[in-house]
mmCIF file of C-alpha atoms in Angstrom:
data_model
loop_
_atom_site.group_PDB
_atom_site.id
_atom_site.type_symbol
_atom_site.label_atom_id
_atom_site.label_comp_id
_atom_site.label_asym_id
_atom_site.label_seq_id
_atom_site.Cartn_x
_atom_site.Cartn_y
_atom_site.Cartn_z
ATOM 1 C CA UNK E 1 -131.533 -76.150 -50.045
ATOM 2 C CA UNK E 2 -134.694 -76.898 -48.057
ATOM 3 C CA UNK E 3 -137.409 -74.745 -49.371
ATOM 4 C CA UNK E 4 -140.595 -73.896 -46.952
ATOM 5 C CA UNK E 5 -142.274 -76.951 -48.465
ATOM 6 C CA UNK E 6 -139.800 -78.954 -47.075
ATOM 7 C CA UNK E 7 -142.235 -80.062 -44.132
ATOM 8 C CA UNK E 8 -144.318 -81.879 -47.113
ATOM 9 C CA UNK E 9 -141.605 -84.319 -47.601
ATOM 10 C CA UNK E 10 -142.799 -87.542 -47.697
ATOM 11 C CA UNK E 11 -140.033 -89.850 -46.309
ATOM 12 C CA UNK E 12 -141.325 -92.754 -47.290
ATOM 13 C CA UNK E 13 -139.254 -93.642 -50.882
ATOM 14 C CA UNK E 14 -140.060 -96.543 -52.753
ATOM 15 C CA UNK E 15 -137.371 -98.946 -52.577
ATOM 16 C CA UNK E 16 -137.758 -100.767 -50.041
ATOM 17 C CA UNK E 17 -136.100 -101.533 -45.964
ATOM 18 C CA UNK E 18 -132.646 -100.918 -47.481
ATOM 19 C CA UNK E 19 -133.097 -97.161 -46.705
ATOM 20 C CA UNK E 20 -129.654 -95.324 -47.303
ATOM 21 C CA UNK E 21 -127.611 -98.626 -47.364
ATOM 22 C CA UNK E 22 -125.058 -97.894 -50.066
ATOM 23 C CA UNK E 23 -124.275 -99.879 -52.894
ATOM 24 C CA UNK E 24 -121.485 -102.302 -52.293
ATOM 25 C CA UNK E 25 -120.370 -103.557 -55.783
ATOM 26 C CA UNK E 26 -121.334 -103.671 -59.181
ATOM 27 C CA UNK E 27 -120.851 -105.635 -62.617
ATOM 28 C CA UNK E 28 -119.721 -103.392 -65.105
ATOM 29 C CA UNK E 29 -122.807 -102.502 -67.421
ATOM 30 C CA UNK E 30 -121.989 -99.042 -69.072
ATOM 31 C CA UNK E 31 -122.004 -98.405 -72.983
ATOM 32 C CA UNK E 32 -118.613 -96.774 -72.029
ATOM 33 C CA UNK E 33 -119.942 -92.576 -72.453
ATOM 34 C CA UNK E 34 -120.431 -91.020 -68.983
ATOM 35 C CA UNK E 35 -123.317 -89.021 -69.572
ATOM 36 C CA UNK E 36 -124.245 -86.263 -66.474
ATOM 37 C CA UNK E 37 -127.534 -84.681 -66.347
ATOM 38 C CA UNK E 38 -128.478 -81.522 -64.279
ATOM 39 C CA UNK E 39 -131.968 -80.808 -62.372
ATOM 40 C CA UNK E 40 -132.336 -77.044 -62.698
ATOM 41 C CA UNK E 41 -135.342 -76.592 -60.562
ATOM 42 C CA UNK E 42 -135.178 -73.179 -59.716
ATOM 43 C CA UNK E 43 -137.736 -70.918 -60.778
ATOM 44 C CA UNK E 44 -139.515 -67.464 -60.038
ATOM 45 C CA UNK E 45 -137.474 -65.472 -57.492
ATOM 46 C CA UNK E 46 -134.608 -68.464 -57.018
ATOM 47 C CA UNK E 47 -134.115 -68.688 -60.865
ATOM 48 C CA UNK E 48 -130.468 -67.098 -60.012
ATOM 49 C CA UNK E 49 -129.580 -70.265 -58.100
ATOM 50 C CA UNK E 50 -129.633 -71.809 -61.604
ATOM 51 C CA UNK E 51 -126.589 -70.119 -63.561
ATOM 52 C CA UNK E 52 -123.580 -70.635 -60.972
ATOM 53 C CA UNK E 53 -125.045 -74.930 -61.083
ATOM 54 C CA UNK E 54 -124.794 -74.979 -64.889
ATOM 55 C CA UNK E 55 -121.437 -72.764 -64.865
ATOM 56 C CA UNK E 56 -119.650 -75.078 -62.554
ATOM 57 C CA UNK E 57 -120.768 -78.134 -64.004
ATOM 58 C CA UNK E 58 -119.983 -77.082 -67.261
ATOM 59 C CA UNK E 59 -116.486 -76.296 -65.902
ATOM 60 C CA UNK E 60 -115.835 -79.882 -64.015
ATOM 61 C CA UNK E 61 -116.744 -81.317 -67.443
ATOM 62 C CA UNK E 62 -114.197 -79.216 -69.355
ATOM 63 C CA UNK E 63 -111.744 -80.310 -66.599
ATOM 64 C CA UNK E 64 -112.490 -83.844 -66.944
ATOM 65 C CA UNK E 65 -112.493 -83.806 -70.581
ATOM 66 C CA UNK E 66 -109.114 -81.910 -70.828
ATOM 67 C CA UNK E 67 -107.579 -84.708 -68.681
ATOM 68 C CA UNK E 68 -108.758 -87.437 -71.243
ATOM 69 C CA UNK E 69 -112.351 -87.842 -70.148
ATOM 70 C CA UNK E 70 -113.627 -91.236 -69.305
ATOM 71 C CA UNK E 71 -111.837 -93.950 -70.978
ATOM 72 C CA UNK E 72 -110.564 -91.640 -73.704
ATOM 73 C CA UNK E 73 -113.655 -90.801 -74.432
ATOM 74 C CA UNK E 74 -115.697 -87.256 -73.740
ATOM 75 C CA UNK E 75 -117.834 -86.852 -71.043
ATOM 76 C CA UNK E 76 -120.794 -85.438 -72.011
ATOM 77 C CA UNK E 77 -123.139 -83.114 -70.360
ATOM 78 C CA UNK E 78 -126.737 -83.710 -71.130
ATOM 79 C CA UNK E 79 -128.852 -80.480 -72.688
ATOM 80 C CA UNK E 80 -130.378 -78.658 -69.443
ATOM 81 C CA UNK E 81 -134.216 -77.703 -68.930
ATOM 82 C CA UNK E 82 -135.335 -75.740 -65.933
ATOM 83 C CA UNK E 83 -138.476 -76.772 -64.119
ATOM 84 C CA UNK E 84 -139.793 -77.327 -60.914
ATOM 85 C CA UNK E 85 -141.595 -80.628 -61.840
ATOM 86 C CA UNK E 86 -138.305 -82.661 -61.157
ATOM 87 C CA UNK E 87 -139.813 -86.090 -61.628
ATOM 88 C CA UNK E 88 -140.465 -85.118 -65.338
ATOM 89 C CA UNK E 89 -137.158 -83.916 -65.384
ATOM 90 C CA UNK E 90 -135.314 -86.996 -63.976
ATOM 91 C CA UNK E 91 -137.888 -89.247 -66.502
ATOM 92 C CA UNK E 92 -136.637 -86.979 -69.301
ATOM 93 C CA UNK E 93 -132.956 -87.431 -67.966
ATOM 94 C CA UNK E 94 -132.928 -91.393 -67.219
ATOM 95 C CA UNK E 95 -134.418 -91.166 -71.434
ATOM 96 C CA UNK E 96 -131.447 -89.626 -72.422
ATOM 97 C CA UNK E 97 -129.272 -92.515 -70.881
ATOM 98 C CA UNK E 98 -127.632 -90.006 -67.709
ATOM 99 C CA UNK E 99 -125.564 -92.193 -65.656
ATOM 100 C CA UNK E 100 -125.467 -89.408 -62.906
ATOM 101 C CA UNK E 101 -127.621 -86.724 -62.030
ATOM 102 C CA UNK E 102 -126.363 -83.545 -60.188
ATOM 103 C CA UNK E 103 -129.433 -81.681 -58.253
ATOM 104 C CA UNK E 104 -132.057 -80.599 -57.576
ATOM 105 C CA UNK E 105 -131.382 -77.704 -55.548
ATOM 106 C CA UNK E 106 -134.713 -77.631 -53.167
ATOM 107 C CA UNK E 107 -134.837 -80.414 -50.493
ATOM 108 C CA UNK E 108 -138.553 -80.630 -50.710
ATOM 109 C CA UNK E 109 -138.291 -81.609 -54.454
ATOM 110 C CA UNK E 110 -135.921 -84.091 -54.185
ATOM 111 C CA UNK E 111 -137.934 -87.529 -53.197
ATOM 112 C CA UNK E 112 -139.780 -87.139 -56.517
ATOM 113 C CA UNK E 113 -136.199 -87.179 -58.613
ATOM 114 C CA UNK E 114 -134.634 -89.836 -56.158
ATOM 115 C CA UNK E 115 -137.646 -91.804 -56.621
ATOM 116 C CA UNK E 116 -137.878 -92.248 -60.446
ATOM 117 C CA UNK E 117 -133.422 -92.116 -60.538
ATOM 118 C CA UNK E 118 -132.790 -94.497 -58.151
ATOM 119 C CA UNK E 119 -135.176 -97.150 -59.432
ATOM 120 C CA UNK E 120 -133.637 -96.371 -62.881
ATOM 121 C CA UNK E 121 -130.388 -96.920 -60.986
ATOM 122 C CA UNK E 122 -128.990 -93.459 -61.491
ATOM 123 C CA UNK E 123 -126.770 -92.055 -59.066
ATOM 124 C CA UNK E 124 -128.070 -88.551 -57.400
ATOM 125 C CA UNK E 125 -125.454 -86.161 -56.272
ATOM 126 C CA UNK E 126 -127.343 -82.945 -55.257
ATOM 127 C CA UNK E 127 -125.167 -79.586 -54.491
ATOM 128 C CA UNK E 128 -127.738 -78.031 -52.720
ATOM 129 C CA UNK E 129 -130.024 -80.069 -50.399
ATOM 130 C CA UNK E 130 -130.101 -79.881 -46.908
ATOM 131 C CA UNK E 131 -133.043 -81.182 -45.101
ATOM 132 C CA UNK E 132 -132.009 -83.151 -42.268
ATOM 133 C CA UNK E 133 -134.480 -85.856 -43.084
ATOM 134 C CA UNK E 134 -132.883 -87.019 -46.997
ATOM 135 C CA UNK E 135 -130.057 -88.483 -44.870
ATOM 136 C CA UNK E 136 -132.353 -91.672 -44.055
ATOM 137 C CA UNK E 137 -134.745 -91.454 -47.337
ATOM 138 C CA UNK E 138 -134.945 -94.724 -49.385
ATOM 139 C CA UNK E 139 -132.407 -94.169 -52.448
ATOM 140 C CA UNK E 140 -131.326 -98.139 -52.241
ATOM 141 C CA UNK E 141 -128.043 -95.996 -52.013
ATOM 142 C CA UNK E 142 -127.984 -93.760 -55.232
ATOM 143 C CA UNK E 143 -128.710 -90.542 -53.291
ATOM 144 C CA UNK E 144 -125.991 -88.198 -52.122
ATOM 145 C CA UNK E 145 -125.206 -84.707 -51.419
ATOM 146 C CA UNK E 146 -122.108 -82.350 -51.299
ATOM 147 C CA UNK E 147 -123.676 -79.706 -49.219
ATOM 148 C CA UNK E 148 -124.426 -80.166 -45.280
ATOM 149 C CA UNK E 149 -127.843 -80.983 -43.600
ATOM 150 C CA UNK E 150 -129.220 -77.989 -42.030
ATOM 151 C CA UNK E 151 -128.762 -79.222 -38.580
ATOM 152 C CA UNK E 152 -124.706 -79.366 -39.140
ATOM 153 C CA UNK E 153 -124.819 -75.431 -38.446
ATOM 154 C CA UNK E 154 -126.040 -75.956 -34.716
ATOM 155 C CA UNK E 155 -122.483 -76.030 -33.184
ATOM 156 C CA UNK E 156 -121.277 -73.394 -35.085
ATOM 157 C CA UNK E 157 -124.206 -71.254 -33.936
ATOM 158 C CA UNK E 158 -123.543 -72.086 -30.374
ATOM 159 C CA UNK E 159 -119.616 -71.407 -30.391
ATOM 160 C CA UNK E 160 -120.700 -67.555 -32.126
ATOM 161 C CA UNK E 161 -122.334 -67.143 -29.074
ATOM 162 C CA UNK E 162 -119.800 -68.784 -27.069
ATOM 163 C CA UNK E 163 -116.887 -66.625 -28.676
ATOM 164 C CA UNK E 164 -119.138 -63.604 -28.216
ATOM 165 C CA UNK E 165 -118.928 -64.213 -24.608
ATOM 166 C CA UNK E 166 -122.246 -65.350 -23.501
ATOM 167 C CA UNK E 167 -123.034 -68.132 -20.350
ATOM 168 C CA UNK E 168 -126.371 -68.686 -21.109
ATOM 169 C CA UNK E 169 -128.735 -68.664 -24.623
ATOM 170 C CA UNK E 170 -132.100 -68.671 -25.928
ATOM 171 C CA UNK E 171 -133.239 -70.240 -29.001
ATOM 172 C CA UNK E 172 -135.990 -68.423 -31.289
ATOM 173 C CA UNK E 173 -137.374 -70.506 -33.835
ATOM 174 C CA UNK E 174 -139.674 -70.566 -36.644
ATOM 175 C CA UNK E 175 -142.572 -72.706 -36.585
ATOM 176 C CA UNK E 176 -141.951 -76.124 -39.071
ATOM 177 C CA UNK E 177 -139.245 -78.902 -39.727
ATOM 178 C CA UNK E 178 -136.175 -76.094 -40.458
ATOM 179 C CA UNK E 179 -136.602 -74.437 -37.342
ATOM 180 C CA UNK E 180 -137.913 -76.890 -34.824
ATOM 181 C CA UNK E 181 -135.071 -79.258 -36.141
ATOM 182 C CA UNK E 182 -132.217 -76.774 -36.120
ATOM 183 C CA UNK E 183 -133.645 -75.141 -32.759
ATOM 184 C CA UNK E 184 -133.422 -78.362 -30.893
ATOM 185 C CA UNK E 185 -130.062 -78.764 -32.505
ATOM 186 C CA UNK E 186 -128.571 -75.500 -31.177
ATOM 187 C CA UNK E 187 -130.020 -76.414 -27.732
ATOM 188 C CA UNK E 188 -128.182 -79.597 -27.616
ATOM 189 C CA UNK E 189 -124.663 -78.013 -29.393
ATOM 190 C CA UNK E 190 -125.326 -75.253 -26.332
ATOM 191 C CA UNK E 191 -125.199 -77.655 -24.107
ATOM 192 C CA UNK E 192 -122.062 -79.709 -25.083
ATOM 193 C CA UNK E 193 -120.160 -76.191 -25.254
ATOM 194 C CA UNK E 194 -121.024 -75.114 -21.500
ATOM 195 C CA UNK E 195 -123.951 -72.909 -22.515
ATOM 196 C CA UNK E 196 -126.966 -73.130 -20.109
ATOM 197 C CA UNK E 197 -130.059 -72.644 -22.630
ATOM 198 C CA UNK E 198 -132.729 -70.638 -20.503
ATOM 199 C CA UNK E 199 -135.205 -70.311 -23.040
ATOM 200 C CA UNK E 200 -136.685 -71.949 -26.309
ATOM 201 C CA UNK E 201 -139.627 -70.387 -27.947
ATOM 202 C CA UNK E 202 -141.680 -70.908 -31.085
ATOM 203 C CA UNK E 203 -143.392 -68.438 -33.376
ATOM 204 C CA UNK E 204 -145.570 -68.046 -36.724
ATOM 205 C CA UNK E 205 -143.842 -66.192 -39.389
ATOM 206 C CA UNK E 206 -145.166 -62.499 -38.207
ATOM 207 C CA UNK E 207 -146.349 -63.629 -34.757
ATOM 208 C CA UNK E 208 -143.316 -62.952 -32.890
ATOM 209 C CA UNK E 209 -144.079 -60.789 -30.496
ATOM 210 C CA UNK E 210 -145.100 -63.180 -27.736
ATOM 211 C CA UNK E 211 -142.066 -65.537 -28.255
ATOM 212 C CA UNK E 212 -139.596 -62.626 -28.051
ATOM 213 C CA UNK E 213 -141.079 -61.585 -24.515
ATOM 214 C CA UNK E 214 -140.820 -65.296 -23.432
ATOM 215 C CA UNK E 215 -137.263 -64.999 -24.585
ATOM 216 C CA UNK E 216 -136.758 -61.562 -23.196
ATOM 217 C CA UNK E 217 -138.040 -62.936 -19.751
ATOM 218 C CA UNK E 218 -135.285 -65.102 -19.680
ATOM 219 C CA UNK E 219 -133.014 -62.787 -19.706
ATOM 220 C CA UNK E 220 -130.164 -64.363 -22.182
ATOM 221 C CA UNK E 221 -126.756 -63.339 -22.905
ATOM 222 C CA UNK E 222 -127.072 -64.490 -26.521
ATOM 223 C CA UNK E 223 -130.526 -65.051 -28.808
ATOM 224 C CA UNK E 224 -130.040 -67.066 -31.642
ATOM 225 C CA UNK E 225 -132.893 -67.010 -34.439
ATOM 226 C CA UNK E 226 -133.678 -70.010 -36.293
ATOM 227 C CA UNK E 227 -135.780 -68.878 -39.088
ATOM 228 C CA UNK E 228 -136.587 -68.346 -42.785
ATOM 229 C CA UNK E 229 -139.494 -66.606 -43.972
ATOM 230 C CA UNK E 230 -140.364 -64.746 -40.723
ATOM 231 C CA UNK E 231 -136.715 -63.867 -39.774
ATOM 232 C CA UNK E 232 -137.235 -59.637 -40.874
ATOM 233 C CA UNK E 233 -140.213 -59.785 -38.254
ATOM 234 C CA UNK E 234 -138.639 -61.668 -35.599
ATOM 235 C CA UNK E 235 -135.260 -59.442 -36.167
ATOM 236 C CA UNK E 236 -137.839 -56.473 -36.027
ATOM 237 C CA UNK E 237 -139.043 -57.529 -32.466
ATOM 238 C CA UNK E 238 -136.117 -58.632 -30.850
ATOM 239 C CA UNK E 239 -134.567 -55.001 -31.662
ATOM 240 C CA UNK E 240 -137.395 -53.654 -29.789
ATOM 241 C CA UNK E 241 -136.875 -55.784 -26.683
ATOM 242 C CA UNK E 242 -133.163 -54.688 -26.909
ATOM 243 C CA UNK E 243 -132.617 -58.345 -27.775
ATOM 244 C CA UNK E 244 -130.592 -57.534 -31.293
ATOM 245 C CA UNK E 245 -127.057 -56.234 -32.397
ATOM 246 C CA UNK E 246 -124.258 -57.898 -30.700
ATOM 247 C CA UNK E 247 -126.282 -60.309 -28.783
ATOM 248 C CA UNK E 248 -127.756 -62.414 -31.637
ATOM 249 C CA UNK E 249 -126.748 -65.310 -33.601
ATOM 250 C CA UNK E 250 -128.594 -65.976 -37.102
ATOM 251 C CA UNK E 251 -129.059 -69.000 -38.592
ATOM 252 C CA UNK E 252 -128.627 -69.552 -42.360
ATOM 253 C CA UNK E 253 -131.819 -68.986 -43.339
ATOM 254 C CA UNK E 254 -132.218 -66.046 -41.453
ATOM 255 C CA UNK E 255 -129.085 -64.444 -42.855
ATOM 256 C CA UNK E 256 -130.104 -61.824 -45.485
ATOM 257 C CA UNK E 257 -128.834 -57.884 -46.801
ATOM 258 C CA UNK E 258 -131.804 -56.176 -44.719
ATOM 259 C CA UNK E 259 -130.324 -52.453 -44.720
ATOM 260 C CA UNK E 260 -133.004 -50.130 -44.630
ATOM 261 C CA UNK E 261 -136.017 -52.799 -44.033
ATOM 262 C CA UNK E 262 -134.934 -52.885 -40.433
ATOM 263 C CA UNK E 263 -134.593 -49.846 -37.805
ATOM 264 C CA UNK E 264 -131.324 -47.869 -37.833
ATOM 265 C CA UNK E 265 -128.412 -50.559 -36.023
ATOM 266 C CA UNK E 266 -130.311 -52.978 -35.229
ATOM 267 C CA UNK E 267 -128.239 -56.042 -36.409
ATOM 268 C CA UNK E 268 -125.034 -53.733 -35.910
ATOM 269 C CA UNK E 269 -122.679 -56.161 -34.672
ATOM 270 C CA UNK E 270 -125.185 -59.593 -35.201
ATOM 271 C CA UNK E 271 -123.459 -62.259 -36.291
ATOM 272 C CA UNK E 272 -124.718 -65.373 -38.904
ATOM 273 C CA UNK E 273 -123.707 -68.023 -41.081
ATOM 274 C CA UNK E 274 -123.791 -68.941 -44.664
ATOM 275 C CA UNK E 275 -122.656 -72.794 -45.652
ATOM 276 C CA UNK E 276 -120.264 -73.655 -47.666
ATOM 277 C CA UNK E 277 -116.723 -71.860 -48.591
ATOM 278 C CA UNK E 278 -115.855 -68.609 -50.425
ATOM 279 C CA UNK E 279 -114.536 -69.914 -53.965
ATOM 280 C CA UNK E 280 -111.433 -68.922 -54.581
ATOM 281 C CA UNK E 281 -110.195 -65.997 -57.035
ATOM 282 C CA UNK E 282 -108.906 -68.816 -59.641
ATOM 283 C CA UNK E 283 -112.152 -70.778 -59.089
ATOM 284 C CA UNK E 284 -114.168 -67.793 -59.502
ATOM 285 C CA UNK E 285 -112.294 -66.895 -62.359
ATOM 286 C CA UNK E 286 -112.484 -70.097 -64.387
ATOM 287 C CA UNK E 287 -116.534 -69.716 -63.952
ATOM 288 C CA UNK E 288 -116.499 -66.420 -65.022
ATOM 289 C CA UNK E 289 -114.798 -67.968 -68.294
ATOM 290 C CA UNK E 290 -117.243 -70.467 -68.637
ATOM 291 C CA UNK E 291 -120.258 -67.670 -68.374
ATOM 292 C CA UNK E 292 -119.174 -64.077 -68.286
ATOM 293 C CA UNK E 293 -122.589 -63.247 -66.915
ATOM 294 C CA UNK E 294 -122.187 -65.038 -63.904
ATOM 295 C CA UNK E 295 -122.974 -62.814 -60.582
ATOM 296 C CA UNK E 296 -123.335 -65.133 -57.691
ATOM 297 C CA UNK E 297 -121.142 -68.023 -56.896
ATOM 298 C CA UNK E 298 -123.931 -70.095 -54.616
ATOM 299 C CA UNK E 299 -123.878 -73.753 -54.658
ATOM 300 C CA UNK E 300 -121.033 -73.575 -57.468
ATOM 301 C CA UNK E 301 -118.037 -75.158 -55.593
ATOM 302 C CA UNK E 302 -121.002 -78.013 -54.521
ATOM 303 C CA UNK E 303 -121.637 -78.643 -58.091
ATOM 304 C CA UNK E 304 -118.277 -78.539 -59.531
ATOM 305 C CA UNK E 305 -117.781 -81.524 -56.744
ATOM 306 C CA UNK E 306 -120.574 -83.508 -57.441
ATOM 307 C CA UNK E 307 -119.167 -83.656 -61.239
ATOM 308 C CA UNK E 308 -116.016 -84.625 -60.329
ATOM 309 C CA UNK E 309 -116.868 -87.127 -57.497
ATOM 310 C CA UNK E 310 -118.844 -88.607 -60.094
ATOM 311 C CA UNK E 311 -116.100 -88.860 -63.044
ATOM 312 C CA UNK E 312 -113.451 -89.858 -60.293
ATOM 313 C CA UNK E 313 -116.398 -92.702 -59.253
ATOM 314 C CA UNK E 314 -116.644 -93.865 -62.932
ATOM 315 C CA UNK E 315 -112.647 -94.311 -63.251
ATOM 316 C CA UNK E 316 -112.486 -95.725 -60.223
ATOM 317 C CA UNK E 317 -115.097 -98.403 -60.921
ATOM 318 C CA UNK E 318 -113.739 -98.070 -64.822
ATOM 319 C CA UNK E 319 -117.410 -98.204 -65.435
ATOM 320 C CA UNK E 320 -119.807 -95.134 -66.433
ATOM 321 C CA UNK E 321 -123.555 -97.000 -65.459
ATOM 322 C CA UNK E 322 -124.877 -95.225 -62.326
ATOM 323 C CA UNK E 323 -124.441 -98.361 -60.211
ATOM 324 C CA UNK E 324 -120.925 -98.397 -60.452
ATOM 325 C CA UNK E 325 -121.105 -94.761 -59.930
ATOM 326 C CA UNK E 326 -122.746 -95.025 -56.675
ATOM 327 C CA UNK E 327 -121.085 -98.179 -55.787
ATOM 328 C CA UNK E 328 -117.705 -95.967 -56.170
ATOM 329 C CA UNK E 329 -118.259 -92.232 -54.440
ATOM 330 C CA UNK E 330 -118.237 -92.928 -50.740
ATOM 331 C CA UNK E 331 -114.623 -94.434 -51.322
ATOM 332 C CA UNK E 332 -113.381 -91.894 -53.949
ATOM 333 C CA UNK E 333 -114.733 -89.196 -51.784
ATOM 334 C CA UNK E 334 -112.370 -90.739 -48.249
ATOM 335 C CA UNK E 335 -115.651 -91.932 -46.716
ATOM 336 C CA UNK E 336 -116.397 -94.949 -44.846
ATOM 337 C CA UNK E 337 -118.972 -97.417 -46.033
ATOM 338 C CA UNK E 338 -121.654 -98.955 -43.898
ATOM 339 C CA UNK E 339 -119.588 -101.931 -43.134
ATOM 340 C CA UNK E 340 -116.423 -99.231 -41.805
ATOM 341 C CA UNK E 341 -114.430 -99.734 -44.803
ATOM 342 C CA UNK E 342 -113.708 -98.024 -48.437
ATOM 343 C CA UNK E 343 -115.265 -99.003 -51.318
ATOM 344 C CA UNK E 344 -113.873 -97.408 -54.299
ATOM 345 C CA UNK E 345 -113.840 -99.396 -57.482
ATOM 346 C CA UNK E 346 -114.218 -102.429 -55.755
ATOM 347 C CA UNK E 347 -116.544 -104.016 -58.964
ATOM 348 C CA UNK E 348 -113.236 -102.836 -61.372
ATOM 349 C CA UNK E 349 -110.928 -104.964 -58.682
ATOM 350 C CA UNK E 350 -109.431 -101.650 -57.071
ATOM 351 C CA UNK E 351 -108.937 -103.352 -53.740
ATOM 352 C CA UNK E 352 -106.500 -100.554 -52.128
ATOM 353 C CA UNK E 353 -107.032 -100.017 -48.239
ATOM 354 C CA UNK E 354 -107.423 -97.013 -46.219
ATOM 355 C CA UNK E 355 -103.626 -97.471 -46.008
ATOM 356 C CA UNK E 356 -103.045 -96.372 -49.589
ATOM 357 C CA UNK E 357 -105.518 -93.131 -50.032
ATOM 358 C CA UNK E 358 -104.126 -90.414 -51.456
ATOM 359 C CA UNK E 359 -105.482 -86.809 -51.124
ATOM 360 C CA UNK E 360 -106.290 -85.444 -54.352
ATOM 361 C CA UNK E 361 -107.966 -82.120 -55.477
ATOM 362 C CA UNK E 362 -108.600 -82.325 -59.042
ATOM 363 C CA UNK E 363 -110.029 -85.389 -61.662
ATOM 364 C CA UNK E 364 -106.254 -85.509 -63.266
ATOM 365 C CA UNK E 365 -105.029 -85.826 -59.637
ATOM 366 C CA UNK E 366 -107.141 -88.316 -58.557
ATOM 367 C CA UNK E 367 -106.807 -90.658 -61.803
ATOM 368 C CA UNK E 368 -103.330 -90.636 -61.601
ATOM 369 C CA UNK E 369 -103.179 -91.702 -58.160
ATOM 370 C CA UNK E 370 -105.716 -94.499 -59.404
ATOM 371 C CA UNK E 371 -103.561 -95.325 -62.332
ATOM 372 C CA UNK E 372 -100.979 -95.742 -59.530
ATOM 373 C CA UNK E 373 -102.791 -98.412 -57.784
ATOM 374 C CA UNK E 374 -103.811 -95.831 -54.508
ATOM 375 C CA UNK E 375 -107.335 -94.852 -53.613
ATOM 376 C CA UNK E 376 -107.942 -91.423 -54.436
ATOM 377 C CA UNK E 377 -109.574 -89.659 -51.538
ATOM 378 C CA UNK E 378 -110.561 -86.199 -53.522
ATOM 379 C CA UNK E 379 -111.018 -82.859 -51.557
ATOM 380 C CA UNK E 380 -112.439 -80.011 -53.702
ATOM 381 C CA UNK E 381 -113.572 -76.643 -54.262
ATOM 382 C CA UNK E 382 -116.022 -76.977 -51.598
ATOM 383 C CA UNK E 383 -113.607 -78.317 -48.808
ATOM 384 C CA UNK E 384 -112.994 -82.298 -47.718
ATOM 385 C CA UNK E 385 -116.432 -84.460 -48.955
ATOM 386 C CA UNK E 386 -115.619 -87.931 -47.067
ATOM 387 C CA UNK E 387 -119.227 -89.337 -47.608
ATOM 388 C CA UNK E 388 -120.657 -91.758 -45.353
ATOM 389 C CA UNK E 389 -123.190 -94.138 -45.074
ATOM 390 C CA UNK E 390 -125.776 -92.303 -45.558
ATOM 391 C CA UNK E 391 -124.356 -89.920 -48.519
ATOM 392 C CA UNK E 392 -123.753 -86.966 -46.402
ATOM 393 C CA UNK E 393 -120.368 -85.364 -46.003
ATOM 394 C CA UNK E 394 -118.754 -85.685 -42.968
ATOM 395 C CA UNK E 395 -117.504 -82.423 -42.522
ATOM 396 C CA UNK E 396 -119.539 -79.027 -43.008
ATOM 397 C CA UNK E 397 -118.285 -75.900 -43.924
ATOM 398 C CA UNK E 398 -119.612 -72.326 -43.167
ATOM 399 C CA UNK E 399 -118.642 -68.626 -44.105
ATOM 400 C CA UNK E 400 -119.397 -66.446 -41.046
ATOM 401 C CA UNK E 401 -121.092 -62.750 -41.842
ATOM 402 C CA UNK E 402 -120.811 -59.932 -39.199
ATOM 403 C CA UNK E 403 -123.232 -56.903 -39.323
ATOM 404 C CA UNK E 404 -122.515 -53.261 -39.568
ATOM 405 C CA UNK E 405 -123.965 -50.056 -38.482
ATOM 406 C CA UNK E 406 -125.887 -50.433 -42.421
ATOM 407 C CA UNK E 407 -127.670 -54.057 -41.338
ATOM 408 C CA UNK E 408 -125.680 -55.232 -44.029
ATOM 409 C CA UNK E 409 -123.424 -58.263 -44.307
ATOM 410 C CA UNK E 410 -120.169 -58.876 -44.769
ATOM 411 C CA UNK E 411 -117.679 -62.381 -44.462
ATOM 412 C CA UNK E 412 -116.065 -62.197 -41.434
ATOM 413 C CA UNK E 413 -114.339 -65.395 -41.201
ATOM 414 C CA UNK E 414 -115.312 -69.232 -41.237
ATOM 415 C CA UNK E 415 -116.255 -72.482 -39.625
ATOM 416 C CA UNK E 416 -115.873 -76.232 -39.870
ATOM 417 C CA UNK E 417 -118.492 -78.088 -38.052
ATOM 418 C CA UNK E 418 -117.736 -82.087 -37.619
ATOM 419 C CA UNK E 419 -121.044 -83.333 -38.268
ATOM 420 C CA UNK E 420 -123.545 -83.463 -41.119
ATOM 421 C CA UNK E 421 -126.201 -84.815 -38.940
ATOM 422 C CA UNK E 422 -126.579 -87.779 -40.416
ATOM 423 C CA UNK E 423 -128.950 -89.852 -37.675
#
C-alpha cells in the first residue's frame, strides 16, 4: 500500500550498486529453526489492516507445521508488535533471530525496514507494498512483494474504459507520485489498446475544479480518475460537469463506499478496481477459525502466500537462513531470475530445470514435489506469483467493482494485468 507519504521515499538504499539484483546462491548457515517475523505498521485509522495479515500469517504457519514443519521442526511465528517505526521493529526482529520478515504494509515505511533487514541478511516479503519505485530499491536481493505495483492497474483501467464503449479517454490525476505514475501509465496503456487520450489534467486535493473544466473541454467518452486523498472532491466536481456515472473509471486509490457523501446517483454505473482476489469461502472460513472476530480480508491472501513461499524456499534450500530463502524465492515462485533461469534451492544442490517444474498450491504439495526431485511452482491464494528479477510478481489480479444508484460499490468481476510495472 503506497500511502500519501510515499512521495517521501528515499530510493537510495544502502547496499551498494547491486540494486534489486537477486541473491543467486548461498551456503547453508541457518540454525535449524525457521523463524518468521511480522512488520505490522498500521496505526490509527489504518489499524484494521493488521488483523487479516496476522490471521493469515498464523494460518500459514499452522499449515506448514501440520505438514511437518521445516526439516521436522515447528516453524516459529515471532510475537508481533504494532508500530509505525518499522526500523525499530526490524531491529527487534533481527535480535529475535528472524530469518524472514513479512511486511510492512505502507510503501513509505518499507525503505527503513529493508535497510535494517537486508543488512542483517534477512529476507523481506511485503504483502501490500505497491509503490512502483520499490522495484529498483537497493536491497541486495532481499526484498520481495506479493502485491502488485500501483502502475500494474493501468491496462485494466484502460480496458474498463474501452469495454464501456469509449474511443476517447481523459486522465484526471492527483498530484504526487501515485497520481503521476499511474496516470502516465494509463495514458500509455490507452494508446496501446487503441484509445485516444484527449486530455491529461492534474489537481491538488480539494482543488479539482479547473482540472475538471480542462477535461470537460476535451469532451472525452470516458474519464479515468487516479486519486487518493482528493478522490471524493474530484468526483463531486466531475459529477457537476456531467462526467461521472458510467463515464467514470476509478483507480484503486479512489474506490470507496461513498454513499450519501456524494450527490444522488453520482456514481451510478461507474467502475473501479482494487488489487488482489476475492478470497474463497474455504480460505475465509479458515481465517475466521484463527480469528473469530475477523471482519476484513484485505491483504490476507498476499500474507498467506508470503509466509508459505518463505517456508517452501527454506525447504528448497534445505536451510532456514535468510540468504538461502532469498536465493530460493524466485525459483519456487515459478519466476525467472535476472540471468533468465530458475534458481530454486540451488544452494542445496537442487538442479531441476524449467521442464521439471510442478505447479503446487500448498506447502505440503510443494515440498512433496521437492522430495520427488521436481521444482515447485507455487500458485497461492492470491493467484500466480512468479517473482521477477526485481522481486515483483509478474501477474497482477484485480477485483472490479461497479457502483449502484446509492453510490455503493459491489464486486462485479475480475481482471488480470500481465505486468507488475518493474522497470
